Short mmCIF file of C-alpha atoms in Angstrom, two decimals:
data_model
loop_
_atom_site.label_atom_id
_atom_site.label_comp_id
_atom_site.label_asym_id
_atom_site.label_seq_id
_atom_site.Cartn_x
_atom_site.Cartn_y
_atom_site.Cartn_z
CA UNK I 284 -14.47 10.35 7.70
CA UNK I 285 -13.89 11.34 4.10
CA UNK I 286 -16.83 13.76 4.23
CA UNK I 287 -15.34 15.38 7.34
CA UNK I 288 -11.96 15.94 5.69
CA UNK I 289 -13.43 17.18 2.45
CA UNK I 290 -15.78 19.57 4.28
CA UNK I 291 -12.98 21.01 6.38
CA UNK I 292 -10.95 21.81 3.27
CA UNK I 293 -7.85 20.07 4.66
CA UNK I 294 -7.36 17.97 1.58
CA UNK I 295 -9.09 17.08 -1.63
CA UNK I 296 -7.54 13.64 -1.50
CA UNK I 297 -6.77 11.13 1.21
CA UNK I 298 -4.50 8.12 1.42
CA UNK I 299 -5.51 4.69 2.63
CA UNK I 300 -3.10 2.21 4.21
CA UNK I 301 -3.69 -1.48 4.86
CA UNK I 302 -1.68 -4.24 6.48
CA UNK I 303 -2.10 -7.98 5.77
CA UNK I 304 -5.80 -8.67 5.07
CA UNK I 305 -6.40 -4.91 5.14
CA UNK I 306 -3.72 -4.55 2.50
CA UNK I 307 -5.77 -6.82 0.28
CA UNK I 308 -9.06 -5.06 1.00
CA UNK I 309 -7.39 -1.78 0.16
CA UNK I 310 -7.66 -2.52 -3.57
CA UNK I 311 -11.38 -3.20 -3.27
CA UNK I 312 -11.91 0.10 -1.45
CA UNK I 313 -9.89 1.99 -4.05
CA UNK I 314 -11.73 0.31 -6.92
CA UNK I 315 -15.13 1.29 -5.46
CA UNK I 316 -13.89 4.84 -4.73
CA UNK I 317 -12.93 5.39 -8.39
CA UNK I 318 -10.51 8.16 -7.42
CA UNK I 319 -13.19 10.31 -5.76
CA UNK I 320 -11.70 10.58 -2.27
CA UNK I 321 -8.46 8.64 -2.22
CA UNK I 322 -5.41 9.87 -4.11
CA UNK I 323 -3.23 6.86 -3.34
CA UNK I 324 -2.99 3.69 -1.32
CA UNK I 325 -0.27 1.75 0.48
CA UNK I 326 -0.51 -2.01 0.90
CA UNK I 327 1.84 -3.66 3.36
CA UNK I 328 2.08 -7.39 2.53
CA UNK I 329 -1.54 -7.57 1.36
CA UNK I 330 -3.26 -10.94 1.48
CA UNK I 331 -6.35 -12.33 -0.24
CA UNK I 332 -6.14 -9.73 -2.98
CA UNK I 333 -8.74 -10.07 -5.70
CA UNK I 334 -6.74 -9.55 -8.91
CA UNK I 335 -9.93 -8.81 -10.85
CA UNK I 336 -10.45 -5.48 -9.05
CA UNK I 337 -6.89 -4.30 -9.75
CA UNK I 338 -7.78 -2.96 -13.18
CA UNK I 339 -10.57 -0.84 -11.60
CA UNK I 340 -8.19 1.03 -9.29
CA UNK I 341 -7.77 4.61 -10.57
CA UNK I 342 -4.92 5.76 -8.32
CA UNK I 343 -1.31 4.64 -7.78
CA UNK I 344 -0.67 2.07 -5.06
CA UNK I 345 2.57 1.37 -3.22
CA UNK I 346 3.04 -2.32 -2.38
CA UNK I 347 5.56 -3.11 0.37
CA UNK I 348 6.42 -6.73 1.10
CA UNK I 349 9.17 -9.18 1.90
CA UNK I 350 10.34 -11.88 -0.48
CA UNK I 351 10.04 -14.53 2.26
CA UNK I 352 6.36 -13.93 2.97
CA UNK I 353 4.36 -17.17 2.65
CA UNK I 354 1.06 -15.24 2.53
CA UNK I 355 1.97 -12.58 -0.03
CA UNK I 356 3.82 -13.86 -3.08
CA UNK I 357 6.05 -11.37 -4.88
CA UNK I 358 5.01 -12.68 -8.31
CA UNK I 359 1.31 -12.22 -7.47
CA UNK I 360 1.84 -8.63 -6.33
CA UNK I 361 3.97 -7.81 -9.37
CA UNK I 362 1.24 -9.19 -11.67
CA UNK I 363 -1.40 -7.12 -9.88
CA UNK I 364 0.77 -4.01 -10.14
CA UNK I 365 1.14 -4.56 -13.89
CA UNK I 366 -2.66 -4.81 -14.29
CA UNK I 367 -3.06 -1.47 -12.54
CA UNK I 368 -0.41 0.42 -14.51
CA UNK I 369 -1.20 3.79 -12.90
CA UNK I 370 2.20 4.67 -11.50
CA UNK I 371 2.01 1.96 -8.85
CA UNK I 372 5.19 0.58 -7.36
CA UNK I 373 6.32 -2.65 -5.68
CA UNK I 374 9.05 -2.47 -3.02
CA UNK I 375 10.49 -5.81 -1.96
CA UNK I 376 12.58 -6.32 1.15
CA UNK I 377 14.92 -9.32 0.72
CA UNK I 378 14.74 -11.93 3.45
CA UNK I 379 11.71 -10.39 5.15
CA UNK I 380 8.53 -12.25 5.92
CA UNK I 381 4.98 -11.39 6.79
CA UNK I 382 4.52 -8.59 9.31
CA UNK I 383 8.12 -7.38 9.33
CA UNK I 384 7.19 -3.69 9.29
CA UNK I 385 4.69 -3.65 12.13
CA UNK I 386 6.13 -6.53 14.17
CA UNK I 387 9.89 -6.59 13.59
CA UNK I 388 11.46 -9.66 15.16
CA UNK I 389 15.09 -8.59 15.06
CA UNK I 390 17.24 -5.44 14.91
CA UNK I 391 17.70 -6.06 11.18
CA UNK I 392 13.95 -6.26 10.62
CA UNK I 393 13.54 -3.12 12.69
CA UNK I 394 15.91 -1.27 10.34
CA UNK I 395 13.94 -2.49 7.33
CA UNK I 396 10.69 -1.49 9.04
CA UNK I 397 12.06 2.03 9.46
CA UNK I 398 13.06 2.08 5.79
CA UNK I 399 9.58 0.88 4.79
CA UNK I 400 7.92 3.67 6.77
CA UNK I 401 10.22 6.28 5.22
CA UNK I 402 9.33 4.95 1.76
CA UNK I 403 5.64 5.16 2.72
CA UNK I 404 5.99 8.71 4.03
CA UNK I 405 7.79 9.84 0.88
CA UNK I 406 5.16 8.15 -1.29
CA UNK I 407 2.33 9.96 0.50
CA UNK I 408 4.18 13.25 0.23
CA UNK I 409 4.82 12.77 -3.48
CA UNK I 410 1.26 11.73 -4.30
CA UNK I 411 -0.78 13.95 -1.99
CA UNK I 412 1.27 16.99 -1.06
CA UNK I 413 3.42 17.86 -4.07
#
């Protein structure tokens, strides 16, 4: 897929987005990529993140999570973000648990999901378009 986009001239950089386990694998993909194809990444409540690979990530990552997520601890994500130190950012939604953005369980979670997607859209715009 990256070859197709690069060949077409649409973009020199792509973004990668992962949810849950995919949000954890996202860091491994970005570390292996070394900034060649991906200009940024967005991890929604990433799980099973290998903190060792964080220092190998060459692009900024947006981490979106809730502070009530039993699978994605805020302190762990904040420590990973500090290891990366490449303009990455952690956005925490108070009272939200795992999966709130893609499976909102209440009108309040739905509002926070909308906010999370706006934050994601703005992040992509800022890091890939501008």
